[in-house]
Amino acid sequence: MISNKVIKDTAYQIMGKAAIDIPQDYRKGIEFMVQKEDGLSKFVLKTMMENWDAATEDRRPMCADSGLPRYYVKVGNEAKFEGGPIAIERALREATAQATHDIPLRPNRVHPLWRTDHNNNVGINSPEIDWSFEPGVDWIDITTVHKGGLFGTDYRMLFPGDGIDGIKRFFLDTLVSFGKRGLACQPAVVGIGLGGSKDTTMVLGKQAACLRTVGEANPDPEIAKLEQELKEMGNDIGMGAMGFVGASMVADCHIEVGYTHTGGMPMSVHMFCLSSRRATARIHADGTVTYRTDPNWFTPYMRRETTGWEE
Amino acid sequence: MADTNKEFKEVRLQVPVQQEDLEKLEIGTIVYLDGVIYTGREGVYKRVLEDGFDIPLDLPALSNVNFHCSPAAAIEPDGTFNVGGVTATASFRFAKWMTDWFKKSGAKIIIGKGGMTSEQYKELYVPAGAVYLTTVGYGTGALLGRGIKKVRQVEWYEELGNAQAMWVFDVENFGPFIVDSDLKGNSLFEQEGKKINQKLDKLYEGLKKPALSRYGETDDRSDELI
């Protein structure tokens, strides 16, 4: 039985790790990109790397816009935990409030109309908690993502006849419009959602940007090829960090798909910024905890195509 | 524009900044600041310029540098402050208040994210003799947090909340920032954007348009759109 206290303490820990320590996969991606740049674009990327070092050395958030902290929880089908899912949600909300004060994070979350700020990043529908499940295991994975909330995302209903050209155009439209003046805080991990219901399209794209690591390809080789092609296309725009002339828009491009309406091809684009903040913990059945930066969210079970599932 | 073989022009300025300091700044210059700076954004602008409250600081004597940001900061139960980092927010959203704010505050440097067009700088900033600095990469919250040596005071914390309150910081070697607009209203972002725009047509070459357009791709509301 996993105790509720362990869940809360673990969520609190990953809040700090996400806010402070840049994931190694993203850092490696940027270290590669900086070699291609010169002038101001190079200066900007080098300064960002110094900033990551300063954050880790001082244990302070790498970016003061600590985004919209949220959680992705993957529960093993055999996991036993105290208090049920309601207790997990309460623990995550308490950890958010506590971490917001202690790290500190910026209390970004306000009521959309009254702008009421509880100063703890907790409120109506905040933090978001996405649930998924995993067969045949007894652990719980908790991932937190702190992604900025204003720029770099768009949605469009395309149609099958629009084809790959339509996908490429909308990809470029989004990168060019949000890349100007660097509003997307690029180079970014670009996540693309294709298919599903409209809300699923948005969710898949967001998860593709935030929950896959730089260098990781979609298991479908044709989709992986498209990911690579779009990545190169984005870096050929001629734009770099802050919208200066350069070749660094896309640290990596991830596509996730869902079966969709036969007449449509909805698409979303999401950009996870130069402060790509994510951290994951696995709580084992005996209450021990291991930490990592790869959420490993898109398991074969998550991408299943058939009615049943053979364990 | 800088190139690989040229070192960037870098300056360190004491706040309040003087006219001769501002004259030295060219677009692309790297800037670090020492002295006192304050935060102020839509909450402060609305309260002062629309609701008629007096600015609770002695401006510009105390400081003539206004940072468009909210800190990642907390007030401890004993009243002390814990500042993690600061990161700018996009400044173009505050354009409508800037002319009056410059008159009231005497600000000469605005620090923020994203800058504006040269046309906006010439309309809003040049008459006030003010320049615009952009933060770097937009995420250097930790480096900037290091540059904050002390929170001098926080005003309107209760009224406006943590993010919108006026935070007043003692800073040392606070930066880096990049000059986006000089006293003439040139815009680095705009100049860079123009260079990038030249390539855009080629980028889209050969990609056919989707079956249905959206608003924004046409101004004609009578078109069939999605």
PDB file of C-alpha atoms in Angstrom, chain B:
ATOM      1  CA  MET B   1      24.628  43.646 -36.365  1.00  0.00           C
ATOM      2  CA  ALA B   2      27.136  41.555 -34.581  1.00  0.00           C
ATOM      3  CA  ASP B   3      29.045  38.830 -36.355  1.00  0.00           C
ATOM      4  CA  THR B   4      31.242  36.015 -35.124  1.00  0.00           C
ATOM      5  CA  ASN B   5      34.461  37.987 -35.331  1.00  0.00           C
ATOM      6  CA  LYS B   6      33.193  40.982 -33.452  1.00  0.00           C
ATOM      7  CA  GLU B   7      32.823  41.202 -29.698  1.00  0.00           C
ATOM      8  CA  PHE B   8      29.491  42.544 -28.566  1.00  0.00           C
ATOM      9  CA  LYS B   9      29.408  46.065 -27.264  1.00  0.00           C
ATOM     10  CA  GLU B  10      28.750  45.661 -23.565  1.00  0.00           C
ATOM     11  CA  VAL B  11      27.982  48.382 -21.013  1.00  0.00           C
ATOM     12  CA  ARG B  12      27.287  48.518 -17.290  1.00  0.00           C
ATOM     13  CA  LEU B  13      25.040  51.377 -16.155  1.00  0.00           C
ATOM     14  CA  GLN B  14      24.259  52.918 -12.781  1.00  0.00           C
ATOM     15  CA  VAL B  15      20.548  53.512 -12.067  1.00  0.00           C
ATOM     16  CA  PRO B  16      19.062  56.125 -12.147  1.00  0.00           C
ATOM     17  CA  VAL B  17      20.517  56.242 -15.659  1.00  0.00           C
ATOM     18  CA  GLN B  18      21.706  59.536 -17.088  1.00  0.00           C
ATOM     19  CA  GLN B  19      21.074  61.015 -20.513  1.00  0.00           C
ATOM     20  CA  GLU B  20      24.673  60.393 -21.605  1.00  0.00           C
ATOM     21  CA  ASP B  21      24.318  56.719 -20.674  1.00  0.00           C
ATOM     22  CA  LEU B  22      21.280  56.375 -22.878  1.00  0.00           C
ATOM     23  CA  GLU B  23      23.024  58.033 -25.795  1.00  0.00           C
ATOM     24  CA  LYS B  24      25.695  55.321 -25.714  1.00  0.00           C
ATOM     25  CA  LEU B  25      23.176  52.569 -26.323  1.00  0.00           C
ATOM     26  CA  GLU B  26      22.807  51.132 -29.816  1.00  0.00           C
ATOM     27  CA  ILE B  27      20.492  48.352 -30.819  1.00  0.00           C
ATOM     28  CA  GLY B  28      22.220  45.051 -30.054  1.00  0.00           C
ATOM     29  CA  THR B  29      24.292  46.487 -27.171  1.00  0.00           C
ATOM     30  CA  ILE B  30      24.476  44.154 -24.145  1.00  0.00           C
ATOM     31  CA  VAL B  31      23.552  45.950 -20.894  1.00  0.00           C
ATOM     32  CA  TYR B  32      24.012  45.225 -17.187  1.00  0.00           C
ATOM     33  CA  LEU B  33      22.530  47.441 -14.461  1.00  0.00           C
ATOM     34  CA  ASP B  34      23.428  48.452 -10.902  1.00  0.00           C
ATOM     35  CA  GLY B  35      21.148  50.322  -8.508  1.00  0.00           C
ATOM     36  CA  VAL B  36      17.404  50.250  -7.924  1.00  0.00           C
ATOM     37  CA  ILE B  37      14.770  48.958 -10.320  1.00  0.00           C
ATOM     38  CA  TYR B  38      11.047  48.369  -9.893  1.00  0.00           C
ATOM     39  CA  THR B  39       8.417  46.155 -11.474  1.00  0.00           C
ATOM     40  CA  GLY B  40       5.213  47.561 -12.914  1.00  0.00           C
ATOM     41  CA  ARG B  41       2.778  46.096 -15.422  1.00  0.00           C
ATOM     42  CA  GLU B  42      -0.946  46.223 -16.234  1.00  0.00           C
ATOM     43  CA  GLY B  43      -2.092  46.096 -12.597  1.00  0.00           C
ATOM     44  CA  VAL B  44       0.080  49.073 -11.610  1.00  0.00           C
ATOM     45  CA  TYR B  45      -0.636  51.028 -14.797  1.00  0.00           C
ATOM     46  CA  LYS B  46      -4.364  50.640 -14.395  1.00  0.00           C
ATOM     47  CA  ARG B  47      -4.260  51.606 -10.723  1.00  0.00           C
ATOM     48  CA  VAL B  48      -2.193  54.727 -11.316  1.00  0.00           C
ATOM     49  CA  LEU B  49      -3.373  55.874 -14.732  1.00  0.00           C
ATOM     50  CA  GLU B  50      -7.022  54.852 -14.685  1.00  0.00           C
ATOM     51  CA  ASP B  51      -7.956  54.644 -11.018  1.00  0.00           C
ATOM     52  CA  GLY B  52      -5.980  57.723  -9.995  1.00  0.00           C
ATOM     53  CA  PHE B  53      -3.788  56.343  -7.193  1.00  0.00           C
ATOM     54  CA  ASP B  54      -0.458  58.066  -6.548  1.00  0.00           C
ATOM     55  CA  ILE B  55       2.683  56.067  -7.289  1.00  0.00           C
ATOM     56  CA  PRO B  56       3.856  54.913  -3.854  1.00  0.00           C
ATOM     57  CA  LEU B  57       7.546  55.451  -4.717  1.00  0.00           C
ATOM     58  CA  ASP B  58       9.662  58.555  -5.209  1.00  0.00           C
ATOM     59  CA  LEU B  59      10.075  58.244  -8.970  1.00  0.00           C
ATOM     60  CA  PRO B  60      12.255  58.945 -10.864  1.00  0.00           C
ATOM     61  CA  ALA B  61      14.623  59.971  -8.041  1.00  0.00           C
ATOM     62  CA  LEU B  62      14.694  56.422  -6.675  1.00  0.00           C
ATOM     63  CA  SER B  63      14.758  54.719 -10.064  1.00  0.00           C
ATOM     64  CA  ASN B  64      14.013  55.377 -13.704  1.00  0.00           C
ATOM     65  CA  VAL B  65      14.071  51.730 -14.759  1.00  0.00           C
ATOM     66  CA  ASN B  66      10.744  49.884 -15.011  1.00  0.00           C
ATOM     67  CA  PHE B  67      10.869  46.114 -15.471  1.00  0.00           C
ATOM     68  CA  HIS B  68       7.836  44.464 -17.093  1.00  0.00           C
ATOM     69  CA  CYS B  69       7.852  41.321 -15.031  1.00  0.00           C
ATOM     70  CA  SER B  70       6.621  39.435 -12.034  1.00  0.00           C
ATOM     71  CA  PRO B  71       9.134  37.728  -9.793  1.00  0.00           C
ATOM     72  CA  ALA B  72       8.981  34.144  -8.609  1.00  0.00           C
ATOM     73  CA  ALA B  73       8.963  35.314  -5.016  1.00  0.00           C
ATOM     74  CA  ALA B  74       7.308  34.633  -1.704  1.00  0.00           C
ATOM     75  CA  ILE B  75       6.860  36.612   1.486  1.00  0.00           C
ATOM     76  CA  GLU B  76       7.765  34.557   4.558  1.00  0.00           C
ATOM     77  CA  PRO B  77       5.629  34.673   7.716  1.00  0.00           C
ATOM     78  CA  ASP B  78       8.266  36.890   9.371  1.00  0.00           C
ATOM     79  CA  GLY B  79       7.935  39.444   6.575  1.00  0.00           C
ATOM     80  CA  THR B  80      11.218  38.634   4.838  1.00  0.00           C
ATOM     81  CA  PHE B  81      11.364  37.929   1.125  1.00  0.00           C
ATOM     82  CA  ASN B  82      12.475  34.911  -0.835  1.00  0.00           C
ATOM     83  CA  VAL B  83      13.165  35.811  -4.478  1.00  0.00           C
ATOM     84  CA  GLY B  84      13.943  32.921  -6.793  1.00  0.00           C
ATOM     85  CA  GLY B  85      14.105  34.558 -10.168  1.00  0.00           C
ATOM     86  CA  VAL B  86      12.616  37.160 -12.436  1.00  0.00           C
ATOM     87  CA  THR B  87      11.598  36.832 -16.064  1.00  0.00           C
ATOM     88  CA  ALA B  88      10.076  39.464 -18.287  1.00  0.00           C
ATOM     89  CA  THR B  89       6.589  39.517 -19.719  1.00  0.00           C
ATOM     90  CA  ALA B  90       5.590  40.655 -23.221  1.00  0.00           C
ATOM     91  CA  SER B  91       5.599  44.459 -23.294  1.00  0.00           C
ATOM     92  CA  PHE B  92       3.516  45.225 -26.375  1.00  0.00           C
ATOM     93  CA  ARG B  93       0.398  44.551 -24.300  1.00  0.00           C
ATOM     94  CA  PHE B  94       1.097  47.669 -22.226  1.00  0.00           C
ATOM     95  CA  ALA B  95       1.505  50.079 -25.143  1.00  0.00           C
ATOM     96  CA  LYS B  96      -1.703  51.983 -24.425  1.00  0.00           C
ATOM     97  CA  TRP B  97      -0.470  53.102 -21.004  1.00  0.00           C
ATOM     98  CA  MET B  98       3.145  53.950 -21.821  1.00  0.00           C
ATOM     99  CA  THR B  99       2.862  57.609 -22.850  1.00  0.00           C
ATOM    100  CA  ASP B 100       1.115  58.560 -19.601  1.00  0.00           C
ATOM    101  CA  TRP B 101       3.348  56.280 -17.558  1.00  0.00           C
ATOM    102  CA  PHE B 102       6.503  57.943 -18.883  1.00  0.00           C
ATOM    103  CA  LYS B 103       5.059  61.344 -17.872  1.00  0.00           C
ATOM    104  CA  LYS B 104       4.129  60.197 -14.369  1.00  0.00           C
ATOM    105  CA  SER B 105       7.149  58.052 -13.577  1.00  0.00           C
ATOM    106  CA  GLY B 106       9.983  59.664 -15.512  1.00  0.00           C
ATOM    107  CA  ALA B 107      11.094  56.184 -16.578  1.00  0.00           C
ATOM    108  CA  LYS B 108      13.946  56.157 -19.107  1.00  0.00           C
ATOM    109  CA  ILE B 109      14.517  52.437 -19.474  1.00  0.00           C
ATOM    110  CA  ILE B 110      11.826  49.831 -19.906  1.00  0.00           C
ATOM    111  CA  ILE B 111      12.904  46.207 -19.658  1.00  0.00           C
ATOM    112  CA  GLY B 112      10.621  43.500 -20.991  1.00  0.00           C
ATOM    113  CA  LYS B 113      10.023  40.726 -23.439  1.00  0.00           C
ATOM    114  CA  GLY B 114       9.415  40.952 -27.138  1.00  0.00           C
ATOM    115  CA  GLY B 115       9.742  44.675 -27.735  1.00  0.00           C
ATOM    116  CA  MET B 116       7.671  46.584 -30.226  1.00  0.00           C
ATOM    117  CA  THR B 117       7.776  47.928 -33.763  1.00  0.00           C
ATOM    118  CA  SER B 118       9.885  50.926 -34.646  1.00  0.00           C
ATOM    119  CA  GLU B 119       6.647  52.806 -35.327  1.00  0.00           C
ATOM    120  CA  GLN B 120       5.458  52.175 -31.774  1.00  0.00           C
ATOM    121  CA  TYR B 121       8.823  53.141 -30.282  1.00  0.00           C
ATOM    122  CA  LYS B 122       8.762  56.388 -32.242  1.00  0.00           C
ATOM    123  CA  GLU B 123       5.259  57.148 -31.061  1.00  0.00           C
ATOM    124  CA  LEU B 124       5.605  56.105 -27.409  1.00  0.00           C
ATOM    125  CA  TYR B 125       9.265  55.900 -26.373  1.00  0.00           C
ATOM    126  CA  VAL B 126      11.171  58.482 -28.419  1.00  0.00           C
ATOM    127  CA  PRO B 127       9.100  61.491 -27.192  1.00  0.00           C
ATOM    128  CA  ALA B 128       9.814  60.357 -23.621  1.00  0.00           C
ATOM    129  CA  GLY B 129      13.542  59.931 -24.297  1.00  0.00           C
ATOM    130  CA  ALA B 130      13.280  56.299 -23.239  1.00  0.00           C
ATOM    131  CA  VAL B 131      14.957  53.155 -24.524  1.00  0.00           C
ATOM    132  CA  TYR B 132      13.795  49.561 -24.449  1.00  0.00           C
ATOM    133  CA  LEU B 133      15.861  46.614 -23.283  1.00  0.00           C
ATOM    134  CA  THR B 134      14.825  43.051 -23.885  1.00  0.00           C
ATOM    135  CA  THR B 135      15.715  40.188 -21.609  1.00  0.00           C
ATOM    136  CA  VAL B 136      17.765  37.434 -23.229  1.00  0.00           C
ATOM    137  CA  GLY B 137      16.195  34.237 -24.489  1.00  0.00           C
ATOM    138  CA  TYR B 138      13.334  35.116 -22.164  1.00  0.00           C
ATOM    139  CA  GLY B 139      14.151  32.485 -19.638  1.00  0.00           C
ATOM    140  CA  THR B 140      17.215  33.795 -17.817  1.00  0.00           C
ATOM    141  CA  GLY B 141      15.269  33.935 -14.578  1.00  0.00           C
ATOM    142  CA  ALA B 142      18.044  32.401 -12.492  1.00  0.00           C
ATOM    143  CA  LEU B 143      20.783  34.744 -13.736  1.00  0.00           C
ATOM    144  CA  LEU B 144      18.557  37.738 -13.126  1.00  0.00           C
ATOM    145  CA  GLY B 145      17.562  36.347  -9.738  1.00  0.00           C
ATOM    146  CA  ARG B 146      21.266  36.270  -8.842  1.00  0.00           C
ATOM    147  CA  GLY B 147      21.531  39.948  -9.717  1.00  0.00           C
ATOM    148  CA  ILE B 148      18.866  40.904  -7.179  1.00  0.00           C
ATOM    149  CA  LYS B 149      20.685  41.671  -3.956  1.00  0.00           C
ATOM    150  CA  LYS B 150      17.733  42.782  -1.856  1.00  0.00           C
ATOM    151  CA  VAL B 151      14.004  43.432  -1.963  1.00  0.00           C
ATOM    152  CA  ARG B 152      13.700  47.036  -0.756  1.00  0.00           C
ATOM    153  CA  GLN B 153       9.928  47.036  -0.577  1.00  0.00           C
ATOM    154  CA  VAL B 154       6.750  45.689  -2.137  1.00  0.00           C
ATOM    155  CA  GLU B 155       3.818  47.997  -2.767  1.00  0.00           C
ATOM    156  CA  TRP B 156       0.194  47.029  -3.360  1.00  0.00           C
ATOM    157  CA  TYR B 157       0.816  43.363  -2.612  1.00  0.00           C
ATOM    158  CA  GLU B 158      -2.613  42.952  -1.019  1.00  0.00           C
ATOM    159  CA  GLU B 159      -4.407  45.026  -3.618  1.00  0.00           C
ATOM    160  CA  LEU B 160      -2.815  43.576  -6.765  1.00  0.00           C
ATOM    161  CA  GLY B 161      -1.421  40.198  -5.700  1.00  0.00           C
ATOM    162  CA  ASN B 162       2.092  38.827  -5.922  1.00  0.00           C
ATOM    163  CA  ALA B 163       2.419  38.953  -9.717  1.00  0.00           C
ATOM    164  CA  GLN B 164       1.066  42.454 -10.263  1.00  0.00           C
ATOM    165  CA  ALA B 165       2.466  44.192  -7.175  1.00  0.00           C
ATOM    166  CA  MET B 166       5.273  46.772  -7.412  1.00  0.00           C
ATOM    167  CA  TRP B 167       8.473  45.087  -6.322  1.00  0.00           C
ATOM    168  CA  VAL B 168      11.483  47.308  -5.676  1.00  0.00           C
ATOM    169  CA  PHE B 169      14.882  45.635  -5.955  1.00  0.00           C
ATOM    170  CA  ASP B 170      18.491  46.565  -5.236  1.00  0.00           C
ATOM    171  CA  VAL B 171      20.389  45.030  -8.135  1.00  0.00           C
ATOM    172  CA  GLU B 172      24.037  44.433  -8.966  1.00  0.00           C
ATOM    173  CA  ASN B 173      25.426  43.460 -12.343  1.00  0.00           C
ATOM    174  CA  PHE B 174      21.804  42.745 -13.266  1.00  0.00           C
ATOM    175  CA  GLY B 175      21.544  41.306 -16.749  1.00  0.00           C
ATOM    176  CA  PRO B 176      22.293  40.599 -19.471  1.00  0.00           C
ATOM    177  CA  PHE B 177      19.823  42.624 -21.486  1.00  0.00           C
ATOM    178  CA  ILE B 178      19.931  43.544 -25.171  1.00  0.00           C
ATOM    179  CA  VAL B 179      19.061  47.026 -26.423  1.00  0.00           C
ATOM    180  CA  ASP B 180      16.062  46.543 -28.701  1.00  0.00           C
ATOM    181  CA  SER B 181      15.265  50.228 -29.168  1.00  0.00           C
ATOM    182  CA  ASP B 182      17.658  53.164 -28.930  1.00  0.00           C
ATOM    183  CA  LEU B 183      16.808  56.854 -28.455  1.00  0.00           C
ATOM    184  CA  LYS B 184      15.928  57.128 -32.162  1.00  0.00           C
ATOM    185  CA  GLY B 185      13.342  54.368 -31.969  1.00  0.00           C
ATOM    186  CA  ASN B 186      15.167  51.814 -34.115  1.00  0.00           C
ATOM    187  CA  SER B 187      13.934  48.300 -33.409  1.00  0.00           C
ATOM    188  CA  LEU B 188      16.324  45.360 -33.398  1.00  0.00           C
ATOM    189  CA  PHE B 189      13.453  42.865 -33.489  1.00  0.00           C
ATOM    190  CA  GLU B 190      11.926  44.601 -36.470  1.00  0.00           C
ATOM    191  CA  GLN B 191      15.210  44.661 -38.371  1.00  0.00           C
ATOM    192  CA  GLU B 192      15.806  40.982 -37.691  1.00  0.00           C
ATOM    193  CA  GLY B 193      12.211  40.163 -38.593  1.00  0.00           C
ATOM    194  CA  LYS B 194      12.559  41.914 -41.953  1.00  0.00           C
ATOM    195  CA  LYS B 195      15.586  39.800 -42.830  1.00  0.00           C
ATOM    196  CA  ILE B 196      13.668  36.640 -41.958  1.00  0.00           C
ATOM    197  CA  ASN B 197      10.601  37.740 -43.926  1.00  0.00           C
ATOM    198  CA  GLN B 198      12.636  37.844 -47.126  1.00  0.00           C
ATOM    199  CA  LYS B 199      12.961  34.066 -47.057  1.00  0.00           C
ATOM    200  CA  LEU B 200       9.380  33.225 -46.200  1.00  0.00           C
ATOM    201  CA  ASP B 201       7.887  33.004 -49.706  1.00  0.00           C
ATOM    202  CA  LYS B 202      10.491  30.480 -50.694  1.00  0.00           C
ATOM    203  CA  LEU B 203       9.725  28.429 -47.604  1.00  0.00           C
ATOM    204  CA  TYR B 204       6.071  28.021 -48.582  1.00  0.00           C
ATOM    205  CA  GLU B 205       6.836  27.406 -52.248  1.00  0.00           C
ATOM    206  CA  GLY B 206       5.102  24.316 -53.596  1.00  0.00           C
ATOM    207  CA  LEU B 207       2.879  23.765 -50.557  1.00  0.00           C
ATOM    208  CA  LYS B 208      -0.735  23.931 -51.656  1.00  0.00           C
ATOM    209  CA  LYS B 209      -3.212  25.865 -49.526  1.00  0.00           C
ATOM    210  CA  PRO B 210      -5.801  24.055 -47.405  1.00  0.00           C
ATOM    211  CA  ALA B 211      -9.314  23.709 -48.847  1.00  0.00           C
ATOM    212  CA  LEU B 212     -10.808  26.212 -46.413  1.00  0.00           C
ATOM    213  CA  SER B 213      -9.194  29.428 -45.220  1.00  0.00           C
ATOM    214  CA  ARG B 214      -9.463  30.969 -41.770  1.00  0.00           C
ATOM    215  CA  TYR B 215     -10.064  34.479 -40.536  1.00  0.00           C
ATOM    216  CA  GLY B 216      -6.740  36.189 -40.591  1.00  0.00           C
ATOM    217  CA  GLU B 217      -5.850  34.686 -43.957  1.00  0.00           C
ATOM    218  CA  THR B 218      -8.428  37.023 -45.461  1.00  0.00           C
ATOM    219  CA  ASP B 219     -10.134  40.173 -44.207  1.00  0.00           C
ATOM    220  CA  ASP B 220     -13.266  39.498 -46.205  1.00  0.00           C
ATOM    221  CA  ARG B 221     -15.919  38.153 -43.826  1.00  0.00           C
ATOM    222  CA  SER B 222     -18.129  37.218 -46.780  1.00  0.00           C
ATOM    223  CA  ASP B 223     -15.602  34.569 -47.869  1.00  0.00           C
ATOM    224  CA  GLU B 224     -16.386  31.003 -46.985  1.00  0.00           C
ATOM    225  CA  LEU B 225     -14.149  30.300 -44.022  1.00  0.00           C
ATOM    226  CA  ILE B 226     -13.526  27.764 -41.316  1.00  0.00           C
TER     227      ILE B 226
END
